[in-house]
Amino acid sequence: MQQPPIDQSEIDARIKDHVEELLHLWWAEQGGAAKDRDLQIISSSLPFPRDRVLRTVDLCCGPGDLGRAIRQNYPNAQIDFVDRDPLLLSICREFNGRAGVPGTYRQLDLNDESWCQGMRARHYDVIATANALHWLSAIRAEAVFRDIHRLLDNGGTLFFAEPASPEVPFAPGFDEWKTRQQSRYEQGNWKAFWDRANWLVGYDHTELLGSREGSRIGDG
Amino acid sequence: MTVRGWIDLVETSDFQTVDVLWRDADVLIVAAQRA
């Protein structure tokens, strides 16, 4: 993604008094209670004893919901919060600081082939990510999965939550049914988060995120 | 991408034990363990 017109410390200063509001808007944008359920499924399924000093990466962490959910079940977990976006990392860092959640923070972009160069191979117990890998192309996602495999220790586990589409023969009927269900994602919630975030930082951050089109895996 | 597509990507990347923990109309949750 493109870099913002202001530096990290200025982003931090502009959002620091508004992180709880931004987190609430983010929670709604990500699907509300359904996102909570996803986080609980992942954080409950980690194949390790609860008192372990779990070496963990919240990959594409955004504001850090998944890492904090893991930390709730694993109070000794050491979380590396990784995201390409300095604004979302800023929210994550500020909220964790207030909540007393320790962690390290790395601004890394999975579209950069050297993204994990500074991370220890065969070190981590858990690498988990939610609602992020579909922003990559399938070729890039496969390369990232190989990188994650290298980063995990023996017995280490990858968890991911991503959109999935039905196989072709089943798609028409399934998609027709889906149109009649309450939607998890609402454009209004996306707009509410980003309108507020943009106003706080003083520029249009969404212009830095890159296109939703192209070769990325996408939502379907 | 289909469920099979995601699983294939993971299995191609040498993960040994792969499972679908959840799937609904919006989301797929996968766990994949390194041996």
Tab-separated table of C-alpha atoms in Angstrom:
chain	number	residue	atom	x	y	z
A	1	MET	CA	0.000	0.000	0.000
A	2	GLN	CA	1.051	3.588	-0.400
A	3	GLN	CA	2.422	5.392	2.632
A	4	PRO	CA	0.351	8.117	4.332
A	5	PRO	CA	1.175	11.817	3.970
A	6	ILE	CA	1.845	12.051	7.727
A	7	ASP	CA	4.270	9.985	9.796
A	8	GLN	CA	3.440	7.293	12.347
A	9	SER	CA	3.769	9.565	15.368
A	10	GLU	CA	1.322	12.047	13.845
A	11	ILE	CA	-1.189	9.266	13.079
A	12	ASP	CA	-0.819	8.073	16.672
A	13	ALA	CA	-1.440	11.575	17.999
A	14	ARG	CA	-4.520	12.155	15.856
A	15	ILE	CA	-6.333	8.929	16.750
A	16	LYS	CA	-5.214	8.258	20.329
A	17	ASP	CA	-8.255	9.803	22.001
A	18	HIS	CA	-10.645	7.951	19.694
A	19	VAL	CA	-9.469	4.336	19.625
A	20	GLU	CA	-12.459	2.915	21.487
A	21	GLU	CA	-14.865	4.644	19.113
A	22	LEU	CA	-12.872	3.413	16.111
A	23	LEU	CA	-12.753	-0.120	17.493
A	24	HIS	CA	-16.525	-0.120	17.919
A	25	LEU	CA	-16.996	1.004	14.304
A	26	TRP	CA	-14.456	-1.603	13.147
A	27	TRP	CA	-16.283	-4.334	15.087
A	28	ALA	CA	-19.517	-3.487	13.243
A	29	GLU	CA	-17.729	-3.270	9.888
A	30	GLN	CA	-16.220	-6.730	10.393
A	31	GLY	CA	-19.564	-8.389	11.069
A	32	GLY	CA	-20.194	-7.754	14.761
A	33	ALA	CA	-21.185	-10.883	16.684
A	34	ALA	CA	-20.266	-13.120	13.737
A	35	LYS	CA	-16.683	-11.857	13.923
A	36	ASP	CA	-16.639	-12.531	17.668
A	37	ARG	CA	-17.732	-16.097	16.949
A	38	ASP	CA	-14.894	-16.531	14.435
A	39	LEU	CA	-12.355	-15.282	16.968
A	40	GLN	CA	-13.734	-17.623	19.630
A	41	ILE	CA	-13.579	-20.630	17.296
A	42	ILE	CA	-9.935	-19.930	16.542
A	43	SER	CA	-8.814	-19.008	20.039
A	44	SER	CA	-10.580	-22.072	21.475
A	45	SER	CA	-9.063	-24.521	18.991
A	46	LEU	CA	-5.363	-23.859	19.492
A	47	PRO	CA	-3.694	-27.231	20.162
A	48	PHE	CA	-1.686	-26.092	23.175
A	49	PRO	CA	-2.158	-26.018	26.975
A	50	ARG	CA	-3.658	-22.763	28.214
A	51	ASP	CA	-0.682	-21.871	30.404
A	52	ARG	CA	1.820	-22.048	27.557
A	53	VAL	CA	3.906	-19.018	26.657
A	54	LEU	CA	2.376	-19.172	23.231
A	55	ARG	CA	4.559	-17.631	20.530
A	56	THR	CA	1.937	-16.102	18.308
A	57	VAL	CA	1.553	-13.908	15.244
A	58	ASP	CA	-1.677	-12.004	14.642
A	59	LEU	CA	-1.091	-11.664	10.911
A	60	CYS	CA	-2.797	-8.775	9.128
A	61	CYS	CA	-3.945	-7.890	12.612
A	62	GLY	CA	-5.841	-4.698	11.853
A	63	PRO	CA	-6.760	-3.285	15.271
A	64	GLY	CA	-5.683	-6.588	16.886
A	65	ASP	CA	-8.951	-8.332	17.761
A	66	LEU	CA	-7.662	-11.835	17.009
A	67	GLY	CA	-4.467	-11.461	19.019
A	68	ARG	CA	-6.421	-10.161	22.000
A	69	ALA	CA	-8.914	-13.045	21.711
A	70	ILE	CA	-6.000	-15.500	21.821
A	71	ARG	CA	-4.476	-13.676	24.752
A	72	GLN	CA	-7.761	-14.004	26.665
A	73	ASN	CA	-7.486	-17.794	26.476
A	74	TYR	CA	-3.689	-17.833	26.732
A	75	PRO	CA	-2.742	-15.160	29.269
A	76	ASN	CA	0.980	-15.874	28.835
A	77	ALA	CA	0.884	-15.580	25.048
A	78	GLN	CA	3.476	-13.406	23.347
A	79	ILE	CA	1.791	-11.748	20.395
A	80	ASP	CA	3.522	-10.234	17.374
A	81	PHE	CA	0.965	-7.904	15.777
A	82	VAL	CA	1.696	-7.628	12.043
A	83	ASP	CA	-0.092	-5.423	9.531
A	84	ARG	CA	0.771	-3.394	6.465
A	85	ASP	CA	-1.414	-0.486	7.548
A	86	PRO	CA	0.086	2.123	9.895
A	87	LEU	CA	-3.331	3.491	10.862
A	88	LEU	CA	-4.727	0.103	11.909
A	89	LEU	CA	-1.475	-0.711	13.707
A	90	SER	CA	-1.771	2.588	15.533
A	91	ILE	CA	-5.266	1.707	16.769
A	92	CYS	CA	-3.982	-1.729	17.788
A	93	ARG	CA	-0.977	-0.400	19.682
A	94	GLU	CA	-2.917	2.340	21.458
A	95	PHE	CA	-5.766	0.059	22.533
A	96	ASN	CA	-3.417	-2.707	23.675
A	97	GLY	CA	-1.478	-0.189	25.726
A	98	ARG	CA	-4.620	0.911	27.526
A	99	ALA	CA	-5.834	-2.678	27.980
A	100	GLY	CA	-2.470	-3.847	29.305
A	101	VAL	CA	-1.963	-6.296	26.448
A	102	PRO	CA	1.761	-6.645	25.715
A	103	GLY	CA	2.967	-7.229	22.198
A	104	THR	CA	5.380	-6.317	19.456
A	105	TYR	CA	4.363	-4.471	16.318
A	106	ARG	CA	5.651	-4.907	12.790
A	107	GLN	CA	4.514	-3.024	9.711
A	108	LEU	CA	4.858	-5.646	6.975
A	109	ASP	CA	3.050	-6.087	3.659
A	110	LEU	CA	2.345	-9.665	2.517
A	111	ASN	CA	2.616	-8.488	-1.074
A	112	ASP	CA	6.298	-7.831	-0.385
A	113	GLU	CA	8.131	-11.109	-1.061
A	114	SER	CA	10.586	-10.360	1.752
A	115	TRP	CA	7.873	-9.605	4.327
A	116	CYS	CA	9.052	-12.214	6.856
A	117	GLN	CA	12.796	-11.710	6.407
A	118	GLY	CA	13.122	-10.246	9.899
A	119	MET	CA	11.136	-12.982	11.618
A	120	ARG	CA	12.628	-16.153	13.113
A	121	ALA	CA	12.084	-19.390	11.202
A	122	ARG	CA	10.623	-22.383	13.071
A	123	HIS	CA	9.855	-20.146	16.022
A	124	TYR	CA	6.095	-19.685	16.317
A	125	ASP	CA	3.392	-21.884	17.845
A	126	VAL	CA	0.489	-20.102	16.191
A	127	ILE	CA	0.081	-17.819	13.218
A	128	ALA	CA	-3.494	-16.669	12.806
A	129	THR	CA	-5.222	-14.319	10.415
A	130	ALA	CA	-8.802	-13.251	9.777
A	131	ASN	CA	-10.404	-11.689	6.731
A	132	ALA	CA	-7.165	-10.641	5.046
A	133	LEU	CA	-5.622	-13.252	2.741
A	134	HIS	CA	-8.359	-12.807	0.123
A	135	TRP	CA	-6.742	-9.441	-0.619
A	136	LEU	CA	-3.847	-11.410	-2.140
A	137	SER	CA	-3.649	-13.202	-5.471
A	138	ALA	CA	-3.826	-17.000	-5.278
A	139	ILE	CA	-0.163	-17.199	-6.305
A	140	ARG	CA	0.833	-14.760	-3.589
A	141	ALA	CA	-1.353	-16.527	-0.996
A	142	GLU	CA	0.374	-19.825	-1.736
A	143	ALA	CA	3.779	-18.187	-1.285
A	144	VAL	CA	2.629	-16.667	2.015
A	145	PHE	CA	1.402	-20.073	3.216
A	146	ARG	CA	4.881	-21.458	2.462
A	147	ASP	CA	6.434	-18.571	4.396
A	148	ILE	CA	4.109	-19.274	7.334
A	149	HIS	CA	5.064	-22.956	7.241
A	150	ARG	CA	8.721	-21.938	7.544
A	151	LEU	CA	7.992	-19.606	10.463
A	152	LEU	CA	6.079	-22.219	12.479
A	153	ASP	CA	7.836	-24.578	14.867
A	154	ASN	CA	7.072	-28.294	14.688
A	155	GLY	CA	3.458	-28.707	15.774
A	156	GLY	CA	2.843	-25.042	15.112
A	157	THR	CA	-0.500	-24.229	13.596
A	158	LEU	CA	-1.890	-21.813	11.053
A	159	PHE	CA	-5.460	-20.598	11.491
A	160	PHE	CA	-7.276	-18.497	8.959
A	161	ALA	CA	-10.804	-17.186	8.498
A	162	GLU	CA	-11.591	-16.085	4.951
A	163	PRO	CA	-14.545	-15.809	2.570
A	164	ALA	CA	-15.279	-18.933	0.518
A	165	SER	CA	-17.510	-19.471	-2.483
A	166	PRO	CA	-19.480	-22.618	-3.391
A	167	GLU	CA	-18.309	-24.936	-6.144
A	168	VAL	CA	-19.709	-24.011	-9.570
A	169	PRO	CA	-22.625	-26.501	-9.738
A	170	PHE	CA	-23.991	-25.283	-6.428
A	171	ALA	CA	-23.350	-21.567	-6.818
A	172	PRO	CA	-26.595	-20.377	-8.467
A	173	GLY	CA	-28.915	-21.845	-5.863
A	174	PHE	CA	-26.615	-21.058	-2.969
A	175	ASP	CA	-26.123	-17.460	-4.085
A	176	GLU	CA	-29.865	-17.009	-4.572
A	177	TRP	CA	-30.457	-18.285	-1.034
A	178	LYS	CA	-27.752	-16.001	0.301
A	179	THR	CA	-29.414	-12.904	-1.137
A	180	ARG	CA	-32.388	-13.654	1.105
A	181	GLN	CA	-30.263	-13.805	4.274
A	182	GLN	CA	-29.201	-10.931	6.466
A	183	SER	CA	-25.844	-9.727	5.196
A	184	ARG	CA	-22.854	-9.915	7.510
A	185	TYR	CA	-21.150	-7.016	5.783
A	186	GLU	CA	-22.863	-3.678	5.163
A	187	GLN	CA	-21.431	-0.929	2.999
A	188	GLY	CA	-22.742	1.568	5.528
A	189	ASN	CA	-20.609	0.053	8.282
A	190	TRP	CA	-17.501	0.148	6.082
A	191	LYS	CA	-18.225	3.777	5.258
A	192	ALA	CA	-18.895	4.688	8.900
A	193	PHE	CA	-15.496	3.384	10.010
A	194	TRP	CA	-13.508	4.927	7.205
A	195	ASP	CA	-15.342	8.265	7.210
A	196	ARG	CA	-14.531	8.662	10.884
A	197	ALA	CA	-10.936	7.426	10.521
A	198	ASN	CA	-10.332	9.702	7.533
A	199	TRP	CA	-11.732	12.696	9.382
A	200	LEU	CA	-9.496	12.025	12.373
A	201	VAL	CA	-6.261	11.622	10.403
A	202	GLY	CA	-7.100	14.463	8.032
A	203	TYR	CA	-6.670	12.698	4.691
A	204	ASP	CA	-8.370	9.885	2.730
A	205	HIS	CA	-6.622	6.792	4.029
A	206	THR	CA	-8.720	4.486	1.827
A	207	GLU	CA	-6.951	5.878	-1.245
A	208	LEU	CA	-3.756	4.259	0.046
A	209	LEU	CA	-5.214	0.760	0.339
A	210	GLY	CA	-5.007	-0.251	-3.311
A	211	SER	CA	-7.604	-1.600	-5.675
A	212	ARG	CA	-10.149	-4.250	-4.701
A	213	GLU	CA	-10.015	-5.491	-8.288
A	214	GLY	CA	-7.198	-7.173	-10.205
A	215	SER	CA	-5.957	-10.672	-9.507
A	216	ARG	CA	-6.807	-10.829	-5.846
A	217	ILE	CA	-8.765	-13.845	-4.559
A	218	GLY	CA	-11.635	-11.622	-3.528
A	219	ASP	CA	-14.758	-12.132	-1.454
A	220	GLY	CA	-16.385	-14.841	-3.545
B	1	MET	CA	-12.176	-19.113	-3.838
B	2	THR	CA	-13.853	-22.399	-2.965
B	3	VAL	CA	-13.216	-24.420	0.164
B	4	ARG	CA	-11.281	-26.904	-1.966
B	5	GLY	CA	-9.217	-24.051	-3.393
B	6	TRP	CA	-8.188	-22.837	0.063
B	7	ILE	CA	-7.430	-26.387	1.244
B	8	ASP	CA	-5.342	-27.074	-1.848
B	9	LEU	CA	-3.277	-23.940	-1.220
B	10	VAL	CA	-2.570	-25.045	2.338
B	11	GLU	CA	-1.773	-28.640	1.453
B	12	THR	CA	0.536	-27.533	-1.359
B	13	SER	CA	2.446	-25.562	1.258
B	14	ASP	CA	3.383	-28.759	3.157
B	15	PHE	CA	1.004	-28.536	6.090
B	16	GLN	CA	0.215	-32.031	7.361
B	17	THR	CA	-2.999	-31.931	9.364
B	18	VAL	CA	-5.645	-29.688	7.820
B	19	ASP	CA	-9.223	-29.259	8.997
B	20	VAL	CA	-12.213	-27.041	8.309
B	21	LEU	CA	-13.366	-25.781	11.717
B	22	TRP	CA	-16.283	-23.709	10.451
B	23	ARG	CA	-18.008	-22.820	7.255
B	24	ASP	CA	-21.112	-20.701	6.745
B	25	ALA	CA	-22.406	-18.445	3.986
B	26	ASP	CA	-19.731	-15.830	4.681
B	27	VAL	CA	-16.667	-17.406	6.175
B	28	LEU	CA	-14.427	-20.467	6.163
B	29	ILE	CA	-12.165	-21.186	9.150
B	30	VAL	CA	-9.252	-23.543	8.550
B	31	ALA	CA	-6.609	-24.944	10.884
B	32	ALA	CA	-3.413	-26.407	9.436
B	33	GLN	CA	-0.650	-27.913	11.538
B	34	ARG	CA	3.012	-28.327	10.693
B	35	ALA	CA	4.269	-31.840	11.492
